[in-house]
Amino acid sequence: MLPDDNQTRILQEALHKLNAAFERRDAQIDDLKKEINELRQFQSNTGKTTRISATSSMHTLISSPKNLHASTFVPIVATDKSRPVILPTNTFTSTPAMPFTMSLAKLLPNFSGKECEMPTKFITEFEILASGLVGNSDEYLLRAVQQSLSETALAWYIQTQLEQPVNSWTQFKQLFIHRFRTPEKIESLRGRLRSLWKNDNEPTADYFERL
């Protein structure tokens, strides 16, 4: 046990420290109250200034009708939400059609399958003309060549489509040349070429045209 004097001294020191802590707390509370009052006063003054400014501006607009004609106030509303993208619901894919509506019979060369006709020349001329009219699509070329064939050639094409449908232009050319460029026709054409002499007064261009 401590002596009574020492115990009293210790209690007095503890009481002194406790009083000092209370004083510091009271001082902190007073400082906080002061800051709160200053903040409230600042907010009050700011609100008055804003109201005065808005009232003054409105009074200026009302008292000066010329300003209404001089400019127009357009409020801008900011938003964080972006507008949704609306996709069209009536989109569709149409079936491609032939890029012509008129008959091609008068625009394209004709091939009937006669002995005097040259199948290689026909194919060359047809590709040059048809590509400019309908393009290079296999479907369009096959549909267009039907209008260029007649008689024996057209009958052959119809029969071929029934037995072995042609799906590409390359396939058609191979079958066409194999059918109409026979060895007999080749020999006949060679005989014609040997007999085709240039006349004395015939222009060279006309001679090559006959060839």
mmCIF file with all atom_site columns, C-alpha atoms in Angstrom:
data_model
loop_
_atom_site.group_PDB
_atom_site.id
_atom_site.type_symbol
_atom_site.label_atom_id
_atom_site.label_alt_id
_atom_site.label_comp_id
_atom_site.label_asym_id
_atom_site.label_entity_id
_atom_site.label_seq_id
_atom_site.pdbx_PDB_ins_code
_atom_site.Cartn_x
_atom_site.Cartn_y
_atom_site.Cartn_z
_atom_site.occupancy
_atom_site.B_iso_or_equiv
_atom_site.pdbx_formal_charge
_atom_site.auth_seq_id
_atom_site.auth_comp_id
_atom_site.auth_asym_id
_atom_site.auth_atom_id
_atom_site.pdbx_PDB_model_num
ATOM 1   C CA . MET A 1 1   ? 0.000   0.000   0.000    1.00 0.00 ? 1   MET A CA 1
ATOM 2   C CA . LEU A 1 2   ? 1.229   3.513   -0.849   1.00 0.00 ? 2   LEU A CA 1
ATOM 3   C CA . PRO A 1 3   ? 1.372   6.146   1.854    1.00 0.00 ? 3   PRO A CA 1
ATOM 4   C CA . ASP A 1 4   ? -1.579  8.502   2.010    1.00 0.00 ? 4   ASP A CA 1
ATOM 5   C CA . ASP A 1 5   ? 0.471   11.509  0.817    1.00 0.00 ? 5   ASP A CA 1
ATOM 6   C CA . ASN A 1 6   ? 1.734   9.718   -2.268   1.00 0.00 ? 6   ASN A CA 1
ATOM 7   C CA . GLN A 1 7   ? -1.724  8.408   -3.118   1.00 0.00 ? 7   GLN A CA 1
ATOM 8   C CA . THR A 1 8   ? -3.171  11.896  -2.790   1.00 0.00 ? 8   THR A CA 1
ATOM 9   C CA . ARG A 1 9   ? -0.440  13.330  -5.025   1.00 0.00 ? 9   ARG A CA 1
ATOM 10  C CA . ILE A 1 10  ? -1.067  10.717  -7.705   1.00 0.00 ? 10  ILE A CA 1
ATOM 11  C CA . LEU A 1 11  ? -4.812  11.354  -7.632   1.00 0.00 ? 11  LEU A CA 1
ATOM 12  C CA . GLN A 1 12  ? -4.250  15.104  -7.923   1.00 0.00 ? 12  GLN A CA 1
ATOM 13  C CA . GLU A 1 13  ? -1.973  14.638  -10.965  1.00 0.00 ? 13  GLU A CA 1
ATOM 14  C CA . ALA A 1 14  ? -4.530  12.376  -12.628  1.00 0.00 ? 14  ALA A CA 1
ATOM 15  C CA . LEU A 1 15  ? -7.284  14.893  -11.939  1.00 0.00 ? 15  LEU A CA 1
ATOM 16  C CA . HIS A 1 16  ? -5.132  17.669  -13.382  1.00 0.00 ? 16  HIS A CA 1
ATOM 17  C CA . LYS A 1 17  ? -4.496  15.685  -16.569  1.00 0.00 ? 17  LYS A CA 1
ATOM 18  C CA . LEU A 1 18  ? -8.205  14.894  -16.871  1.00 0.00 ? 18  LEU A CA 1
ATOM 19  C CA . ASN A 1 19  ? -9.124  18.572  -16.534  1.00 0.00 ? 19  ASN A CA 1
ATOM 20  C CA . ALA A 1 20  ? -6.531  19.460  -19.172  1.00 0.00 ? 20  ALA A CA 1
ATOM 21  C CA . ALA A 1 21  ? -8.023  16.881  -21.544  1.00 0.00 ? 21  ALA A CA 1
ATOM 22  C CA . PHE A 1 22  ? -11.510 18.302  -20.973  1.00 0.00 ? 22  PHE A CA 1
ATOM 23  C CA . GLU A 1 23  ? -10.240 21.804  -21.714  1.00 0.00 ? 23  GLU A CA 1
ATOM 24  C CA . ARG A 1 24  ? -8.643  20.632  -24.983  1.00 0.00 ? 24  ARG A CA 1
ATOM 25  C CA . ARG A 1 25  ? -11.864 18.865  -25.978  1.00 0.00 ? 25  ARG A CA 1
ATOM 26  C CA . ASP A 1 26  ? -13.921 21.991  -25.212  1.00 0.00 ? 26  ASP A CA 1
ATOM 27  C CA . ALA A 1 27  ? -11.519 24.047  -27.310  1.00 0.00 ? 27  ALA A CA 1
ATOM 28  C CA . GLN A 1 28  ? -11.853 21.619  -30.225  1.00 0.00 ? 28  GLN A CA 1
ATOM 29  C CA . ILE A 1 29  ? -15.645 21.702  -29.938  1.00 0.00 ? 29  ILE A CA 1
ATOM 30  C CA . ASP A 1 30  ? -15.589 25.509  -29.967  1.00 0.00 ? 30  ASP A CA 1
ATOM 31  C CA . ASP A 1 31  ? -13.388 25.472  -33.095  1.00 0.00 ? 31  ASP A CA 1
ATOM 32  C CA . LEU A 1 32  ? -15.773 23.064  -34.834  1.00 0.00 ? 32  LEU A CA 1
ATOM 33  C CA . LYS A 1 33  ? -18.772 25.221  -33.939  1.00 0.00 ? 33  LYS A CA 1
ATOM 34  C CA . LYS A 1 34  ? -16.972 28.252  -35.307  1.00 0.00 ? 34  LYS A CA 1
ATOM 35  C CA . GLU A 1 35  ? -16.178 26.495  -38.599  1.00 0.00 ? 35  GLU A CA 1
ATOM 36  C CA . ILE A 1 36  ? -19.788 25.300  -38.918  1.00 0.00 ? 36  ILE A CA 1
ATOM 37  C CA . ASN A 1 37  ? -21.105 28.818  -38.361  1.00 0.00 ? 37  ASN A CA 1
ATOM 38  C CA . GLU A 1 38  ? -18.683 30.233  -40.933  1.00 0.00 ? 38  GLU A CA 1
ATOM 39  C CA . LEU A 1 39  ? -19.711 27.575  -43.466  1.00 0.00 ? 39  LEU A CA 1
ATOM 40  C CA . ARG A 1 40  ? -23.410 28.292  -42.912  1.00 0.00 ? 40  ARG A CA 1
ATOM 41  C CA . GLN A 1 41  ? -22.785 32.005  -43.273  1.00 0.00 ? 41  GLN A CA 1
ATOM 42  C CA . PHE A 1 42  ? -20.880 31.415  -46.536  1.00 0.00 ? 42  PHE A CA 1
ATOM 43  C CA . GLN A 1 43  ? -23.676 29.240  -47.955  1.00 0.00 ? 43  GLN A CA 1
ATOM 44  C CA . SER A 1 44  ? -26.264 31.819  -46.954  1.00 0.00 ? 44  SER A CA 1
ATOM 45  C CA . ASN A 1 45  ? -24.337 34.634  -48.649  1.00 0.00 ? 45  ASN A CA 1
ATOM 46  C CA . THR A 1 46  ? -23.793 32.515  -51.781  1.00 0.00 ? 46  THR A CA 1
ATOM 47  C CA . GLY A 1 47  ? -27.515 31.722  -52.041  1.00 0.00 ? 47  GLY A CA 1
ATOM 48  C CA . LYS A 1 48  ? -28.428 35.390  -51.731  1.00 0.00 ? 48  LYS A CA 1
ATOM 49  C CA . THR A 1 49  ? -25.917 36.352  -54.418  1.00 0.00 ? 49  THR A CA 1
ATOM 50  C CA . THR A 1 50  ? -27.256 33.692  -56.798  1.00 0.00 ? 50  THR A CA 1
ATOM 51  C CA . ARG A 1 51  ? -30.859 34.764  -56.262  1.00 0.00 ? 51  ARG A CA 1
ATOM 52  C CA . ILE A 1 52  ? -29.946 38.402  -56.750  1.00 0.00 ? 52  ILE A CA 1
ATOM 53  C CA . SER A 1 53  ? -28.051 37.598  -59.964  1.00 0.00 ? 53  SER A CA 1
ATOM 54  C CA . ALA A 1 54  ? -30.902 35.490  -61.362  1.00 0.00 ? 54  ALA A CA 1
ATOM 55  C CA . THR A 1 55  ? -33.477 38.141  -60.471  1.00 0.00 ? 55  THR A CA 1
ATOM 56  C CA . SER A 1 56  ? -31.362 40.831  -62.086  1.00 0.00 ? 56  SER A CA 1
ATOM 57  C CA . SER A 1 57  ? -30.928 38.812  -65.280  1.00 0.00 ? 57  SER A CA 1
ATOM 58  C CA . MET A 1 58  ? -34.648 38.058  -65.499  1.00 0.00 ? 58  MET A CA 1
ATOM 59  C CA . HIS A 1 59  ? -35.452 41.713  -64.926  1.00 0.00 ? 59  HIS A CA 1
ATOM 60  C CA . THR A 1 60  ? -33.079 42.673  -67.738  1.00 0.00 ? 60  THR A CA 1
ATOM 61  C CA . LEU A 1 61  ? -34.719 40.215  -70.164  1.00 0.00 ? 61  LEU A CA 1
ATOM 62  C CA . ILE A 1 62  ? -38.223 41.386  -69.283  1.00 0.00 ? 62  ILE A CA 1
ATOM 63  C CA . SER A 1 63  ? -37.420 45.085  -69.350  1.00 0.00 ? 63  SER A CA 1
ATOM 64  C CA . SER A 1 64  ? -35.508 44.840  -72.662  1.00 0.00 ? 64  SER A CA 1
ATOM 65  C CA . PRO A 1 65  ? -37.781 43.269  -75.320  1.00 0.00 ? 65  PRO A CA 1
ATOM 66  C CA . LYS A 1 66  ? -35.153 43.966  -77.986  1.00 0.00 ? 66  LYS A CA 1
ATOM 67  C CA . ASN A 1 67  ? -33.071 41.143  -76.552  1.00 0.00 ? 67  ASN A CA 1
ATOM 68  C CA . LEU A 1 68  ? -35.827 38.700  -77.430  1.00 0.00 ? 68  LEU A CA 1
ATOM 69  C CA . HIS A 1 69  ? -35.409 39.548  -81.105  1.00 0.00 ? 69  HIS A CA 1
ATOM 70  C CA . ALA A 1 70  ? -31.643 39.792  -81.010  1.00 0.00 ? 70  ALA A CA 1
ATOM 71  C CA . SER A 1 71  ? -30.937 36.283  -79.765  1.00 0.00 ? 71  SER A CA 1
ATOM 72  C CA . THR A 1 72  ? -32.694 33.127  -78.701  1.00 0.00 ? 72  THR A CA 1
ATOM 73  C CA . PHE A 1 73  ? -31.695 31.238  -75.597  1.00 0.00 ? 73  PHE A CA 1
ATOM 74  C CA . VAL A 1 74  ? -31.504 27.517  -76.251  1.00 0.00 ? 74  VAL A CA 1
ATOM 75  C CA . PRO A 1 75  ? -30.976 25.428  -73.119  1.00 0.00 ? 75  PRO A CA 1
ATOM 76  C CA . ILE A 1 76  ? -28.513 22.577  -73.435  1.00 0.00 ? 76  ILE A CA 1
ATOM 77  C CA . VAL A 1 77  ? -29.374 19.513  -71.415  1.00 0.00 ? 77  VAL A CA 1
ATOM 78  C CA . ALA A 1 78  ? -26.454 17.217  -70.710  1.00 0.00 ? 78  ALA A CA 1
ATOM 79  C CA . THR A 1 79  ? -27.066 13.559  -70.293  1.00 0.00 ? 79  THR A CA 1
ATOM 80  C CA . ASP A 1 80  ? -24.836 10.598  -69.569  1.00 0.00 ? 80  ASP A CA 1
ATOM 81  C CA . LYS A 1 81  ? -27.044 8.148   -71.430  1.00 0.00 ? 81  LYS A CA 1
ATOM 82  C CA . SER A 1 82  ? -26.332 7.707   -75.107  1.00 0.00 ? 82  SER A CA 1
ATOM 83  C CA . ARG A 1 83  ? -29.203 7.316   -77.484  1.00 0.00 ? 83  ARG A CA 1
ATOM 84  C CA . PRO A 1 84  ? -29.818 3.696   -78.521  1.00 0.00 ? 84  PRO A CA 1
ATOM 85  C CA . VAL A 1 85  ? -29.103 2.795   -82.116  1.00 0.00 ? 85  VAL A CA 1
ATOM 86  C CA . ILE A 1 86  ? -32.297 1.719   -83.846  1.00 0.00 ? 86  ILE A CA 1
ATOM 87  C CA . LEU A 1 87  ? -31.730 -0.730  -86.683  1.00 0.00 ? 87  LEU A CA 1
ATOM 88  C CA . PRO A 1 88  ? -34.249 -0.902  -89.509  1.00 0.00 ? 88  PRO A CA 1
ATOM 89  C CA . THR A 1 89  ? -36.539 -3.870  -89.191  1.00 0.00 ? 89  THR A CA 1
ATOM 90  C CA . ASN A 1 90  ? -37.633 -4.064  -92.820  1.00 0.00 ? 90  ASN A CA 1
ATOM 91  C CA . THR A 1 91  ? -34.265 -4.934  -94.351  1.00 0.00 ? 91  THR A CA 1
ATOM 92  C CA . PHE A 1 92  ? -34.250 -7.800  -96.786  1.00 0.00 ? 92  PHE A CA 1
ATOM 93  C CA . THR A 1 93  ? -32.016 -9.320  -99.422  1.00 0.00 ? 93  THR A CA 1
ATOM 94  C CA . SER A 1 94  ? -33.480 -9.327  -102.890 1.00 0.00 ? 94  SER A CA 1
ATOM 95  C CA . THR A 1 95  ? -32.727 -11.925 -105.511 1.00 0.00 ? 95  THR A CA 1
ATOM 96  C CA . PRO A 1 96  ? -30.412 -10.483 -108.181 1.00 0.00 ? 96  PRO A CA 1
ATOM 97  C CA . ALA A 1 97  ? -32.121 -10.006 -111.505 1.00 0.00 ? 97  ALA A CA 1
ATOM 98  C CA . MET A 1 98  ? -30.777 -9.863  -115.023 1.00 0.00 ? 98  MET A CA 1
ATOM 99  C CA . PRO A 1 99  ? -29.345 -6.349  -115.634 1.00 0.00 ? 99  PRO A CA 1
ATOM 100 C CA . PHE A 1 100 ? -31.487 -5.904  -118.758 1.00 0.00 ? 100 PHE A CA 1
ATOM 101 C CA . THR A 1 101 ? -35.151 -6.014  -119.672 1.00 0.00 ? 101 THR A CA 1
ATOM 102 C CA . MET A 1 102 ? -35.043 -6.053  -123.461 1.00 0.00 ? 102 MET A CA 1
ATOM 103 C CA . SER A 1 103 ? -34.378 -9.043  -125.684 1.00 0.00 ? 103 SER A CA 1
ATOM 104 C CA . LEU A 1 104 ? -30.729 -9.667  -126.462 1.00 0.00 ? 104 LEU A CA 1
ATOM 105 C CA . ALA A 1 105 ? -31.386 -11.561 -129.682 1.00 0.00 ? 105 ALA A CA 1
ATOM 106 C CA . LYS A 1 106 ? -30.568 -8.504  -131.804 1.00 0.00 ? 106 LYS A CA 1
ATOM 107 C CA . LEU A 1 107 ? -27.571 -7.436  -129.716 1.00 0.00 ? 107 LEU A CA 1
ATOM 108 C CA . LEU A 1 108 ? -25.674 -10.725 -129.508 1.00 0.00 ? 108 LEU A CA 1
ATOM 109 C CA . PRO A 1 109 ? -24.285 -12.963 -132.270 1.00 0.00 ? 109 PRO A CA 1
ATOM 110 C CA . ASN A 1 110 ? -26.376 -15.909 -133.380 1.00 0.00 ? 110 ASN A CA 1
ATOM 111 C CA . PHE A 1 111 ? -25.307 -19.514 -133.723 1.00 0.00 ? 111 PHE A CA 1
ATOM 112 C CA . SER A 1 112 ? -27.562 -22.137 -135.293 1.00 0.00 ? 112 SER A CA 1
ATOM 113 C CA . GLY A 1 113 ? -25.112 -25.013 -135.654 1.00 0.00 ? 113 GLY A CA 1
ATOM 114 C CA . LYS A 1 114 ? -24.780 -24.967 -139.427 1.00 0.00 ? 114 LYS A CA 1
ATOM 115 C CA . GLU A 1 115 ? -21.707 -26.389 -141.141 1.00 0.00 ? 115 GLU A CA 1
ATOM 116 C CA . CYS A 1 116 ? -20.507 -22.996 -142.337 1.00 0.00 ? 116 CYS A CA 1
ATOM 117 C CA . GLU A 1 117 ? -20.549 -21.424 -138.855 1.00 0.00 ? 117 GLU A CA 1
ATOM 118 C CA . MET A 1 118 ? -17.437 -21.171 -136.671 1.00 0.00 ? 118 MET A CA 1
ATOM 119 C CA . PRO A 1 119 ? -18.099 -22.056 -133.009 1.00 0.00 ? 119 PRO A CA 1
ATOM 120 C CA . THR A 1 120 ? -14.827 -20.594 -131.700 1.00 0.00 ? 120 THR A CA 1
ATOM 121 C CA . LYS A 1 121 ? -15.527 -17.249 -133.348 1.00 0.00 ? 121 LYS A CA 1
ATOM 122 C CA . PHE A 1 122 ? -19.044 -17.261 -131.946 1.00 0.00 ? 122 PHE A CA 1
ATOM 123 C CA . ILE A 1 123 ? -17.817 -17.855 -128.383 1.00 0.00 ? 123 ILE A CA 1
ATOM 124 C CA . THR A 1 124 ? -15.233 -15.063 -128.671 1.00 0.00 ? 124 THR A CA 1
ATOM 125 C CA . GLU A 1 125 ? -17.721 -12.519 -130.024 1.00 0.00 ? 125 GLU A CA 1
ATOM 126 C CA . PHE A 1 126 ? -20.398 -13.560 -127.540 1.00 0.00 ? 126 PHE A CA 1
ATOM 127 C CA . GLU A 1 127 ? -18.114 -13.138 -124.509 1.00 0.00 ? 127 GLU A CA 1
ATOM 128 C CA . ILE A 1 128 ? -17.020 -9.669  -125.648 1.00 0.00 ? 128 ILE A CA 1
ATOM 129 C CA . LEU A 1 129 ? -20.574 -8.418  -126.208 1.00 0.00 ? 129 LEU A CA 1
ATOM 130 C CA . ALA A 1 130 ? -22.338 -10.237 -123.370 1.00 0.00 ? 130 ALA A CA 1
ATOM 131 C CA . SER A 1 131 ? -19.802 -9.214  -120.723 1.00 0.00 ? 131 SER A CA 1
ATOM 132 C CA . GLY A 1 132 ? -20.566 -5.575  -121.502 1.00 0.00 ? 132 GLY A CA 1
ATOM 133 C CA . LEU A 1 133 ? -24.321 -6.163  -121.308 1.00 0.00 ? 133 LEU A CA 1
ATOM 134 C CA . VAL A 1 134 ? -24.822 -8.612  -118.452 1.00 0.00 ? 134 VAL A CA 1
ATOM 135 C CA . GLY A 1 135 ? -21.403 -8.889  -116.793 1.00 0.00 ? 135 GLY A CA 1
ATOM 136 C CA . ASN A 1 136 ? -19.289 -11.981 -116.199 1.00 0.00 ? 136 ASN A CA 1
ATOM 137 C CA . SER A 1 137 ? -21.690 -13.901 -113.964 1.00 0.00 ? 137 SER A CA 1
ATOM 138 C CA . ASP A 1 138 ? -22.062 -17.545 -114.971 1.00 0.00 ? 138 ASP A CA 1
ATOM 139 C CA . GLU A 1 139 ? -25.812 -17.393 -114.391 1.00 0.00 ? 139 GLU A CA 1
ATOM 140 C CA . TYR A 1 140 ? -26.285 -14.304 -116.572 1.00 0.00 ? 140 TYR A CA 1
ATOM 141 C CA . LEU A 1 141 ? -24.070 -15.620 -119.375 1.00 0.00 ? 141 LEU A CA 1
ATOM 142 C CA . LEU A 1 142 ? -25.902 -18.952 -119.479 1.00 0.00 ? 142 LEU A CA 1
ATOM 143 C CA . ARG A 1 143 ? -29.271 -17.216 -119.573 1.00 0.00 ? 143 ARG A CA 1
ATOM 144 C CA . ALA A 1 144 ? -28.109 -14.821 -122.291 1.00 0.00 ? 144 ALA A CA 1
ATOM 145 C CA . VAL A 1 145 ? -26.586 -17.498 -124.529 1.00 0.00 ? 145 VAL A CA 1
ATOM 146 C CA . GLN A 1 146 ? -29.997 -19.155 -124.811 1.00 0.00 ? 146 GLN A CA 1
ATOM 147 C CA . GLN A 1 147 ? -31.143 -16.129 -126.824 1.00 0.00 ? 147 GLN A CA 1
ATOM 148 C CA . SER A 1 148 ? -28.139 -16.455 -129.148 1.00 0.00 ? 148 SER A CA 1
ATOM 149 C CA . LEU A 1 149 ? -28.722 -20.117 -130.021 1.00 0.00 ? 149 LEU A CA 1
ATOM 150 C CA . SER A 1 150 ? -31.210 -21.291 -132.625 1.00 0.00 ? 150 SER A CA 1
ATOM 151 C CA . GLU A 1 151 ? -32.200 -24.349 -134.637 1.00 0.00 ? 151 GLU A CA 1
ATOM 152 C CA . THR A 1 152 ? -29.759 -27.245 -134.144 1.00 0.00 ? 152 THR A CA 1
ATOM 153 C CA . ALA A 1 153 ? -27.663 -25.422 -131.523 1.00 0.00 ? 153 ALA A CA 1
ATOM 154 C CA . LEU A 1 154 ? -30.688 -24.528 -129.390 1.00 0.00 ? 154 LEU A CA 1
ATOM 155 C CA . ALA A 1 155 ? -32.040 -28.076 -129.603 1.00 0.00 ? 155 ALA A CA 1
ATOM 156 C CA . TRP A 1 156 ? -28.652 -29.400 -128.487 1.00 0.00 ? 156 TRP A CA 1
ATOM 157 C CA . TYR A 1 157 ? -28.553 -27.005 -125.525 1.00 0.00 ? 157 TYR A CA 1
ATOM 158 C CA . ILE A 1 158 ? -32.033 -27.991 -124.357 1.00 0.00 ? 158 ILE A CA 1
ATOM 159 C CA . GLN A 1 159 ? -31.192 -31.680 -124.608 1.00 0.00 ? 159 GLN A CA 1
ATOM 160 C CA . THR A 1 160 ? -27.918 -31.129 -122.719 1.00 0.00 ? 160 THR A CA 1
ATOM 161 C CA . GLN A 1 161 ? -29.718 -29.335 -119.897 1.00 0.00 ? 161 GLN A CA 1
ATOM 162 C CA . LEU A 1 162 ? -32.092 -32.270 -119.559 1.00 0.00 ? 162 LEU A CA 1
ATOM 163 C CA . GLU A 1 163 ? -29.356 -34.895 -119.494 1.00 0.00 ? 163 GLU A CA 1
ATOM 164 C CA . GLN A 1 164 ? -26.443 -33.020 -117.886 1.00 0.00 ? 164 GLN A CA 1
ATOM 165 C CA . PRO A 1 165 ? -27.352 -29.568 -116.520 1.00 0.00 ? 165 PRO A CA 1
ATOM 166 C CA . VAL A 1 166 ? -24.720 -26.916 -117.222 1.00 0.00 ? 166 VAL A CA 1
ATOM 167 C CA . ASN A 1 167 ? -23.885 -24.829 -114.128 1.00 0.00 ? 167 ASN A CA 1
ATOM 168 C CA . SER A 1 168 ? -20.892 -22.756 -115.253 1.00 0.00 ? 168 SER A CA 1
ATOM 169 C CA . TRP A 1 169 ? -19.843 -20.818 -118.318 1.00 0.00 ? 169 TRP A CA 1
ATOM 170 C CA . THR A 1 170 ? -16.574 -22.747 -118.570 1.00 0.00 ? 170 THR A CA 1
ATOM 171 C CA . GLN A 1 171 ? -18.477 -26.027 -118.634 1.00 0.00 ? 171 GLN A CA 1
ATOM 172 C CA . PHE A 1 172 ? -20.759 -24.706 -121.376 1.00 0.00 ? 172 PHE A CA 1
ATOM 173 C CA . LYS A 1 173 ? -17.829 -23.639 -123.561 1.00 0.00 ? 173 LYS A CA 1
ATOM 174 C CA . GLN A 1 174 ? -16.176 -27.033 -123.262 1.00 0.00 ? 174 GLN A CA 1
ATOM 175 C CA . LEU A 1 175 ? -19.353 -28.905 -124.211 1.00 0.00 ? 175 LEU A CA 1
ATOM 176 C CA . PHE A 1 176 ? -20.170 -26.418 -126.966 1.00 0.00 ? 176 PHE A CA 1
ATOM 177 C CA . ILE A 1 177 ? -16.743 -26.636 -128.643 1.00 0.00 ? 177 ILE A CA 1
ATOM 178 C CA . HIS A 1 178 ? -16.700 -30.410 -128.305 1.00 0.00 ? 178 HIS A CA 1
ATOM 179 C CA . ARG A 1 179 ? -20.097 -30.657 -130.014 1.00 0.00 ? 179 ARG A CA 1
ATOM 180 C CA . PHE A 1 180 ? -19.746 -28.160 -132.862 1.00 0.00 ? 180 PHE A CA 1
ATOM 181 C CA . ARG A 1 181 ? -15.998 -28.038 -133.564 1.00 0.00 ? 181 ARG A CA 1
ATOM 182 C CA . THR A 1 182 ? -15.833 -31.502 -135.053 1.00 0.00 ? 182 THR A CA 1
ATOM 183 C CA . PRO A 1 183 ? -12.900 -32.782 -137.169 1.00 0.00 ? 183 PRO A CA 1
ATOM 184 C CA . GLU A 1 184 ? -15.107 -32.621 -140.261 1.00 0.00 ? 184 GLU A CA 1
ATOM 185 C CA . LYS A 1 185 ? -15.921 -28.973 -139.600 1.00 0.00 ? 185 LYS A CA 1
ATOM 186 C CA . ILE A 1 186 ? -12.251 -28.154 -138.974 1.00 0.00 ? 186 ILE A CA 1
ATOM 187 C CA . GLU A 1 187 ? -11.259 -29.681 -142.326 1.00 0.00 ? 187 GLU A CA 1
ATOM 188 C CA . SER A 1 188 ? -14.084 -27.839 -144.048 1.00 0.00 ? 188 SER A CA 1
ATOM 189 C CA . LEU A 1 189 ? -12.942 -24.531 -142.581 1.00 0.00 ? 189 LEU A CA 1
ATOM 190 C CA . ARG A 1 190 ? -9.370  -25.188 -143.673 1.00 0.00 ? 190 ARG A CA 1
ATOM 191 C CA . GLY A 1 191 ? -10.580 -25.750 -147.215 1.00 0.00 ? 191 GLY A CA 1
ATOM 192 C CA . ARG A 1 192 ? -12.453 -22.460 -147.101 1.00 0.00 ? 192 ARG A CA 1
ATOM 193 C CA . LEU A 1 193 ? -9.376  -20.638 -145.852 1.00 0.00 ? 193 LEU A CA 1
ATOM 194 C CA . ARG A 1 194 ? -7.257  -22.065 -148.648 1.00 0.00 ? 194 ARG A CA 1
ATOM 195 C CA . SER A 1 195 ? -9.783  -20.867 -151.192 1.00 0.00 ? 195 SER A CA 1
ATOM 196 C CA . LEU A 1 196 ? -10.105 -17.376 -149.766 1.00 0.00 ? 196 LEU A CA 1
ATOM 197 C CA . TRP A 1 197 ? -7.740  -15.236 -151.798 1.00 0.00 ? 197 TRP A CA 1
ATOM 198 C CA . LYS A 1 198 ? -7.516  -11.488 -151.541 1.00 0.00 ? 198 LYS A CA 1
ATOM 199 C CA . ASN A 1 199 ? -8.944  -9.786  -154.583 1.00 0.00 ? 199 ASN A CA 1
ATOM 200 C CA . ASP A 1 200 ? -6.854  -7.263  -156.465 1.00 0.00 ? 200 ASP A CA 1
ATOM 201 C CA . ASN A 1 201 ? -8.884  -4.193  -155.475 1.00 0.00 ? 201 ASN A CA 1
ATOM 202 C CA . GLU A 1 202 ? -10.147 -5.543  -152.136 1.00 0.00 ? 202 GLU A CA 1
ATOM 203 C CA . PRO A 1 203 ? -9.067  -3.610  -149.019 1.00 0.00 ? 203 PRO A CA 1
ATOM 204 C CA . THR A 1 204 ? -7.088  -5.635  -146.508 1.00 0.00 ? 204 THR A CA 1
ATOM 205 C CA . ALA A 1 205 ? -9.651  -4.947  -143.777 1.00 0.00 ? 205 ALA A CA 1
ATOM 206 C CA . ASP A 1 206 ? -12.430 -6.404  -145.909 1.00 0.00 ? 206 ASP A CA 1
ATOM 207 C CA . TYR A 1 207 ? -10.313 -9.444  -146.696 1.00 0.00 ? 207 TYR A CA 1
ATOM 208 C CA . PHE A 1 208 ? -9.693  -10.174 -142.993 1.00 0.00 ? 208 PHE A CA 1
ATOM 209 C CA . GLU A 1 209 ? -13.373 -9.640  -142.336 1.00 0.00 ? 209 GLU A CA 1
ATOM 210 C CA . ARG A 1 210 ? -14.183 -12.431 -144.794 1.00 0.00 ? 210 ARG A CA 1
ATOM 211 C CA . LEU A 1 211 ? -11.709 -14.647 -143.013 1.00 0.00 ? 211 LEU A CA 1
#
